Coordinates of C-alpha atoms in Angstrom, one line a residue:
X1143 CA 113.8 142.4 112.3
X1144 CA 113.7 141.1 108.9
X1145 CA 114.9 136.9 109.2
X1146 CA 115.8 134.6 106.3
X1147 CA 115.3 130.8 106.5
X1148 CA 117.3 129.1 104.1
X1149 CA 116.0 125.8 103.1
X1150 CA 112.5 125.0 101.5
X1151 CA 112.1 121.4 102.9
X1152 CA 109.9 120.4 106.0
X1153 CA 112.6 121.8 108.7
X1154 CA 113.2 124.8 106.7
X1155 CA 109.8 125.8 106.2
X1156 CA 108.4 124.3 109.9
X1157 CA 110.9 126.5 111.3
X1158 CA 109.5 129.7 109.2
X1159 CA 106.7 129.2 110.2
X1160 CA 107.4 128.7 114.4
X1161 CA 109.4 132.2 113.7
X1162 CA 106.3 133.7 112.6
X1163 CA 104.5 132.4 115.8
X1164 CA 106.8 133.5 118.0
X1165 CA 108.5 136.8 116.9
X1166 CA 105.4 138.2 115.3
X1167 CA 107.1 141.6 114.4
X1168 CA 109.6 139.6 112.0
X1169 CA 109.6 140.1 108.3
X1170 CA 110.1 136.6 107.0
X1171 CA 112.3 135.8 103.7
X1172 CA 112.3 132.1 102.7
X1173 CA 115.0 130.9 100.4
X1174 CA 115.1 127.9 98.8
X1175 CA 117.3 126.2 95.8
X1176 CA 114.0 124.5 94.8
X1177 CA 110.4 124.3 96.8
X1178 CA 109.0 121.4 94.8
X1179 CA 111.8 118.7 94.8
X1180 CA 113.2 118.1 98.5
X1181 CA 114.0 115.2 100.3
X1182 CA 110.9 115.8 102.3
X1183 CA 108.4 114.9 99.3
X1184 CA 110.5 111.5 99.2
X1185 CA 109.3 110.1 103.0
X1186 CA 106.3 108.7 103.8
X1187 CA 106.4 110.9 107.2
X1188 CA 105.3 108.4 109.4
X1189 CA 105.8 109.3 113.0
X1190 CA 108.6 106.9 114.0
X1191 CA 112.3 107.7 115.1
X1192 CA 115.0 105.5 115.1
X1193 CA 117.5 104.7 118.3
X1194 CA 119.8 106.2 116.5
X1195 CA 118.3 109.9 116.3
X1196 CA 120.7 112.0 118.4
X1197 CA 120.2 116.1 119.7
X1198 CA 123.0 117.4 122.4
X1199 CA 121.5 115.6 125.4
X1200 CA 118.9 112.9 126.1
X1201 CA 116.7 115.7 127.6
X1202 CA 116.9 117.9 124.6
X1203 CA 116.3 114.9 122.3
X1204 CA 113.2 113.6 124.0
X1205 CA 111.6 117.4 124.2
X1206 CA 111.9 117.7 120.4
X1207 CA 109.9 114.5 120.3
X1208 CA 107.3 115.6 122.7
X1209 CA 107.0 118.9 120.9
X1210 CA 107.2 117.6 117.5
X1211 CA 104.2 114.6 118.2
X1212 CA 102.0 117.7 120.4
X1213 CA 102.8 120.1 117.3
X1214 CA 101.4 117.5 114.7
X1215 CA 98.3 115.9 116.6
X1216 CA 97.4 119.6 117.3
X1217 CA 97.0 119.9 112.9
X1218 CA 95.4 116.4 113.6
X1219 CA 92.8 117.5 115.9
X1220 CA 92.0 121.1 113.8
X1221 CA 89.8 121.5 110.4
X1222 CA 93.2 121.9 108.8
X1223 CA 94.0 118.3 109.2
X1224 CA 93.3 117.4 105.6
X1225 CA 94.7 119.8 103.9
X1226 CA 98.0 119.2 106.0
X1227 CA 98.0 115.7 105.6
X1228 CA 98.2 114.8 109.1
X1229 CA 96.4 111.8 110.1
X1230 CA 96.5 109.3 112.7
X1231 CA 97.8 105.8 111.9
X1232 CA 98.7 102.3 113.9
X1233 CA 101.1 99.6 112.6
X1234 CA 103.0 96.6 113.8
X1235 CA 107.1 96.4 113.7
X1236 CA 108.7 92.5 113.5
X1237 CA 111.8 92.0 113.9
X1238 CA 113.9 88.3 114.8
X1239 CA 117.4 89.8 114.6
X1240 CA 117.1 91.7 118.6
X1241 CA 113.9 92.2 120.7
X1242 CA 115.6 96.0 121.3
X1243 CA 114.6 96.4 117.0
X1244 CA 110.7 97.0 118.1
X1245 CA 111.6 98.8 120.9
X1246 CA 111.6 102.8 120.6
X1247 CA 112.9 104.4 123.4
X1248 CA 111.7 107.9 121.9
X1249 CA 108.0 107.2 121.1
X1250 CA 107.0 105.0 124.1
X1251 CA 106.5 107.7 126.3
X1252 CA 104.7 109.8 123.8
X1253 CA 102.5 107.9 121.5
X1254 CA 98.8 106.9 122.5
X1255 CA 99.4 102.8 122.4
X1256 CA 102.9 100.9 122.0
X1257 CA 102.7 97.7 123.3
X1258 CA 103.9 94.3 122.8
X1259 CA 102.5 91.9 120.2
X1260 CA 100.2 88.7 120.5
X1261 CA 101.2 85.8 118.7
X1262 CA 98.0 86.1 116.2
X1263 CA 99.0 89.5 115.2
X1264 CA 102.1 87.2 114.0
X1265 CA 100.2 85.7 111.7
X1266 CA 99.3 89.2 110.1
X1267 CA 102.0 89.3 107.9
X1268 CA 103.8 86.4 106.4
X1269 CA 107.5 85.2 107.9
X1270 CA 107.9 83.9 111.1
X1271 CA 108.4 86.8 113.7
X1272 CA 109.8 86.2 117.0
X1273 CA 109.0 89.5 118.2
X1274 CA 106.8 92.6 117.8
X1275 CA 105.2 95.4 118.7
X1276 CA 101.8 97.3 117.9
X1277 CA 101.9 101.3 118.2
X1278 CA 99.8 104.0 117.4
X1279 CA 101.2 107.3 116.0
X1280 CA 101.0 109.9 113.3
X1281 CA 101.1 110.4 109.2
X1282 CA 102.7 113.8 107.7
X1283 CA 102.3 113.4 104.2
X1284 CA 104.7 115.9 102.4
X1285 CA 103.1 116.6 99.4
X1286 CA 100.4 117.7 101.3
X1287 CA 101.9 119.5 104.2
X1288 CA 104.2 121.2 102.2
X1289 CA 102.1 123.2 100.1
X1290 CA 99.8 124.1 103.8
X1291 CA 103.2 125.3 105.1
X1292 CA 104.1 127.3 102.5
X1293 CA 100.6 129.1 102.0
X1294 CA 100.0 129.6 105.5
X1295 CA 103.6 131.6 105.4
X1296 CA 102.6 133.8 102.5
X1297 CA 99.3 134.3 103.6
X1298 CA 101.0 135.5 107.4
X1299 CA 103.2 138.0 104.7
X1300 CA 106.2 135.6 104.4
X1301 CA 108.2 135.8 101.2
X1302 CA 109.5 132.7 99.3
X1303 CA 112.3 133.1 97.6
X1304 CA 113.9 130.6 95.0
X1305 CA 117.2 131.1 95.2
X1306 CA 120.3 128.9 95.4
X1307 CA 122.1 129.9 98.1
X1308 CA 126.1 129.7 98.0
X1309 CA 127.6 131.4 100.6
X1310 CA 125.4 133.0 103.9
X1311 CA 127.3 136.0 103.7
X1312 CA 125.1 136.8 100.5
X1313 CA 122.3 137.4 103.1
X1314 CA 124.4 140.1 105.0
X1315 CA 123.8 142.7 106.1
X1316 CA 120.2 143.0 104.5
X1317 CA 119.5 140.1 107.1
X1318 CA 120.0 140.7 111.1
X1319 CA 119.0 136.4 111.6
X1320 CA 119.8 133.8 109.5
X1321 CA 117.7 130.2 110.2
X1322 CA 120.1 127.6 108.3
X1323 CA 117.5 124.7 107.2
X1324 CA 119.7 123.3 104.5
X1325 CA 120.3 119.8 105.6
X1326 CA 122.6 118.2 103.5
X1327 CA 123.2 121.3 101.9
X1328 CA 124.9 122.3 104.8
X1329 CA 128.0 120.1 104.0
X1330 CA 129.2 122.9 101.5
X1331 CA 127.5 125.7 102.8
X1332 CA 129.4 125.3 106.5
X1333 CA 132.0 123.0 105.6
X1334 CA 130.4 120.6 108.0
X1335 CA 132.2 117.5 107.2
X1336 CA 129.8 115.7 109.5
X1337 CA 127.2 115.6 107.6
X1338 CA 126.9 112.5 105.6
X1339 CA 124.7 111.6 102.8
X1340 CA 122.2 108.5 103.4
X1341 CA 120.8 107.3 100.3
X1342 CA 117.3 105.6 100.3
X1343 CA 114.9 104.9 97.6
X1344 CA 111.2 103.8 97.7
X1345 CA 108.3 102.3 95.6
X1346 CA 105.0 104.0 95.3
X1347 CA 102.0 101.8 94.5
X1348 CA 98.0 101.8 94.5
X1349 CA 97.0 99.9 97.2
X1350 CA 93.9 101.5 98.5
X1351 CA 92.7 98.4 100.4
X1352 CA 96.1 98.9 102.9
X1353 CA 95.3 100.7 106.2
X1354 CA 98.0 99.9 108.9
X1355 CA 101.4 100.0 108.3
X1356 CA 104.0 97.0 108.3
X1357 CA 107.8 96.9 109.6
X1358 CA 109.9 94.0 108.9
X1359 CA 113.1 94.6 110.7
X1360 CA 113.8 97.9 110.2
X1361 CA 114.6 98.8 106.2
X1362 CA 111.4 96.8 104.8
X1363 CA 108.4 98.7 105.3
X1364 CA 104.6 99.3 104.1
X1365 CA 102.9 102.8 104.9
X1366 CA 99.9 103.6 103.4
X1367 CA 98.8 107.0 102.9
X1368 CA 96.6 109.3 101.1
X1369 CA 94.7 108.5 97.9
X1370 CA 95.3 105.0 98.4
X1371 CA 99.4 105.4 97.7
X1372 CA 101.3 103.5 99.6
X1373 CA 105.3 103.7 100.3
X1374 CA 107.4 100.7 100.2
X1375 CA 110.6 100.9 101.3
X1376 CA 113.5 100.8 102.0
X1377 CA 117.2 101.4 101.7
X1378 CA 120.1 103.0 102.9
X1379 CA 123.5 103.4 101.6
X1380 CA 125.8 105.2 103.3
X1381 CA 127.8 107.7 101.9
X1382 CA 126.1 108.2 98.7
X1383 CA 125.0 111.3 96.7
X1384 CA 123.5 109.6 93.8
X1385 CA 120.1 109.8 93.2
X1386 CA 119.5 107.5 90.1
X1387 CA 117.4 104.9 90.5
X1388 CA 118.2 101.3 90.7
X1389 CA 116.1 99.0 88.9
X1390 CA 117.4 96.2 91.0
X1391 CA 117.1 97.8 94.2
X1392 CA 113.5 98.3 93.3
X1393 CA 112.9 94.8 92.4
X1394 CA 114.3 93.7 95.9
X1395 CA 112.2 96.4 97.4
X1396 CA 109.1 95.0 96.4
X1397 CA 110.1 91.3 97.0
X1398 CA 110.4 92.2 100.8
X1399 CA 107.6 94.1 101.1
X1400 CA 105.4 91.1 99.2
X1401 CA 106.8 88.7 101.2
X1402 CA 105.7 90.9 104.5
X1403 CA 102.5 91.7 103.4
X1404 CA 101.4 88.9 100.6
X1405 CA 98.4 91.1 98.9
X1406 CA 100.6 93.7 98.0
X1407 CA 101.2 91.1 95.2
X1408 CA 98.2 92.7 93.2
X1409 CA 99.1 96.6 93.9
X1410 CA 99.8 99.0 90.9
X1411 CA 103.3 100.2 90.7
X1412 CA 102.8 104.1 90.7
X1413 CA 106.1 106.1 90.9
X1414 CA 110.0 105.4 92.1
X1415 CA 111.9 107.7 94.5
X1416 CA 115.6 108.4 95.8
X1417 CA 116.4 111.2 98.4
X1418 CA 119.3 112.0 100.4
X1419 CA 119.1 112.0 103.9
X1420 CA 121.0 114.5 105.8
X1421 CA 122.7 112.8 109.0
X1422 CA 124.9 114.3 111.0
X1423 CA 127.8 112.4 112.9
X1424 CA 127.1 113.3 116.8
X1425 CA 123.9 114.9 117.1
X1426 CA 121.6 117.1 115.0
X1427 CA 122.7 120.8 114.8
X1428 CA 120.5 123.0 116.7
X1429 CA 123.4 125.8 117.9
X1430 CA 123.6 130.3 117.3
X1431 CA 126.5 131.3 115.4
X1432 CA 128.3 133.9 113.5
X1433 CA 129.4 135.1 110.0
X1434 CA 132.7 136.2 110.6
X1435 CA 133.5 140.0 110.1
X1436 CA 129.5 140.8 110.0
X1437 CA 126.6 141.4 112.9
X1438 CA 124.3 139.2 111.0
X1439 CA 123.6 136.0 113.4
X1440 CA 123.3 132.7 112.5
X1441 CA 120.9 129.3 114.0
X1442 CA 121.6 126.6 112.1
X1443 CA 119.3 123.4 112.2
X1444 CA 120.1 120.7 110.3
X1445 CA 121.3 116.9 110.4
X1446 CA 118.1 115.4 111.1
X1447 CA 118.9 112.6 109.0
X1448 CA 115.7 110.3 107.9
X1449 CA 113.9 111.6 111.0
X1450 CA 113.4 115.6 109.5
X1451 CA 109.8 115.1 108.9
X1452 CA 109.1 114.0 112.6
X1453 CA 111.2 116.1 114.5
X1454 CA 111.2 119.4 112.8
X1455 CA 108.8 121.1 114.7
X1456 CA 111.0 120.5 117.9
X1457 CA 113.9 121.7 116.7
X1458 CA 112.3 124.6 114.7
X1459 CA 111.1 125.7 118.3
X1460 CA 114.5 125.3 120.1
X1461 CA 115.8 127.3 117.4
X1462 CA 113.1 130.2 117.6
X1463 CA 114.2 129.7 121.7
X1464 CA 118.5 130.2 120.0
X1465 CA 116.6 133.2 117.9
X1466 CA 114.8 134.8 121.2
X1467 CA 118.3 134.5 123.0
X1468 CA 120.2 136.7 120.4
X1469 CA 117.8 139.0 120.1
X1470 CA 117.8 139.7 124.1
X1471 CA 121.3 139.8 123.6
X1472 CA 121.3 142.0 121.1
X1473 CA 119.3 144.4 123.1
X1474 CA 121.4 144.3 125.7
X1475 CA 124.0 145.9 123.7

């Protein structure tokens, strides 16, 4: 069966690569606008999922979770860890607007340690906190486990293709499956007018001394990553496809995240990011469909929002289990 994923971000290309896994007899085509300039290489990819991350059904949801972390400490625990950028990591989260804002109803159950804080871990950070939580979880860093993803594809005889894609009838019938990874792509591409751009935009800087990440509420945070790069972030603007930076937004950026964590004071300014994030209104898209007036078949995963780099590999395996479904459907016939 010869399968074409389009999309060349982390759920586009996790997915490939669970396809390969799992339908070993598949010739894989990747397609992808651009491989190098996703939304992916804009997170930091810690392993931490809002409240607000949705599939069809709590059960669903908290499976792509489990499978997802176990999929990620598995790259942890192997020689390839390095090269994947997959690392362990523990931080704190302060909040004083709701106690339910350190609270994570899907990593609790899953990470090693999430617990409450002490009031000297308070005095970690600068503010005054009334409460917090200490948890233990993972790093993907994209730049990194991008470049593993793709080579382990080519290497299992995967093509990558780069290829705007404008209509998935352009894949037909050269293509009996189609995987559609495009996240917000898939606005145009479905005419799914529930997905909705999220704006955000972060700060890069040398800080080579930070080891444990920060949250203050929930859009000021401090990750620290490879080489000594650390992300400071955040933002989110809702509804908004522009991906210029804002030298203001910046500046208010770093003032948060200085005021958090005071020695970040001295840290070199390195690079500024903006990405779109893909949410979906309802739930992420994990579903089989159709092209209409064509036997191709269609999975589409997308929607994932600002949670794509922790939650791919779950849905990339409940859409292998959509893919397995046609294809014993298929056979049927």
């Amino acid at each position: 069966m010869k399968i074409a994923v389009v999309g060349g971000g982390v759920v586009g290309l996790t997915s490939a690569l669970e396809v390969q896994r799992e339908l070993r007899n598949a010739e894989v085509t990747v397609f992808a606008a651009n491989f190098e300039d996703t939304v992916s290489h804009v997170a930091a990819g810690i392993f931490r999922i809002g409240s607000s991350y949705s599939g069809p059904t709590e059960e669903i949801t908290r499976k792509w979770v489990k499978d997802s972390y176990e999929y990620y400490d598995d790259i942890r625990r192997s020689p390839e860890a390095s090269l994947a950028g997959v690392t362990s990591i523990s931080g704190y989260i302060f909040a004083n607007s709701n106690p339910n804002v350190v609270k994570s109803r899907w990593l609790e159950e899953v990470v090693p340690v999430y617990r409450r804080t002490t009031h000297e871990e308070h005095q970690l950070v600068g503010g005054s906190w009334k409460y917090g939580s200490f948890f233990t979880t993972l790093l993907t860093q994209c730049d990194l486990y991008l470049p593993w993803a793709r080579n382990r594809l080519q290497q299992n005889g995967a093509k990558l293709v780069q290829k705007k894609i404008y209509s998935l009838k352009e894949l037909c019938p050269e293509y009996q499956l189609i995987i559609n990874c495009t996240g917000f792509g898939a606005r145009e591409l479905c005419n799914d007018r529930s997905v909705i751009p999220i704006r955000g935009q972060v700060l890069k800087v040398k800080a080579p001394w930070m080891k444990t990440c920060f949250y203050g509420e929930l859009d000021t945070y401090v990750i620290p990553g490879y080489g000594g790069l650390c992300t400071l972030g955040g933002s989110r603007h809702f509804d908004s496809e522009t991906t210029q930076i804002c030298p203001y937004e910046i500046t208010a950026i770093r003032e948060r995240c200085e005021r958090l964590v005071p020695s970040l004071k001295s840290a070199i300014p390195v690079t500024q990011l903006t990405g779109i994030r893909p949410h979906r209104e309802g739930s992420v898209r994990v579903e089989p469909d159709r092209i209409e007036g064509s036997l191709t078949k269609v999975v589409h995963n997308y929607g994932h929002g600002g949670y794509g780099v922790c939650t791919s590999p779950g849905t990339a395996k409940y859409t292998v289990y959509w893919a397995k479904e046609i294809l014993k459907s298929s056979n049927k016939l």
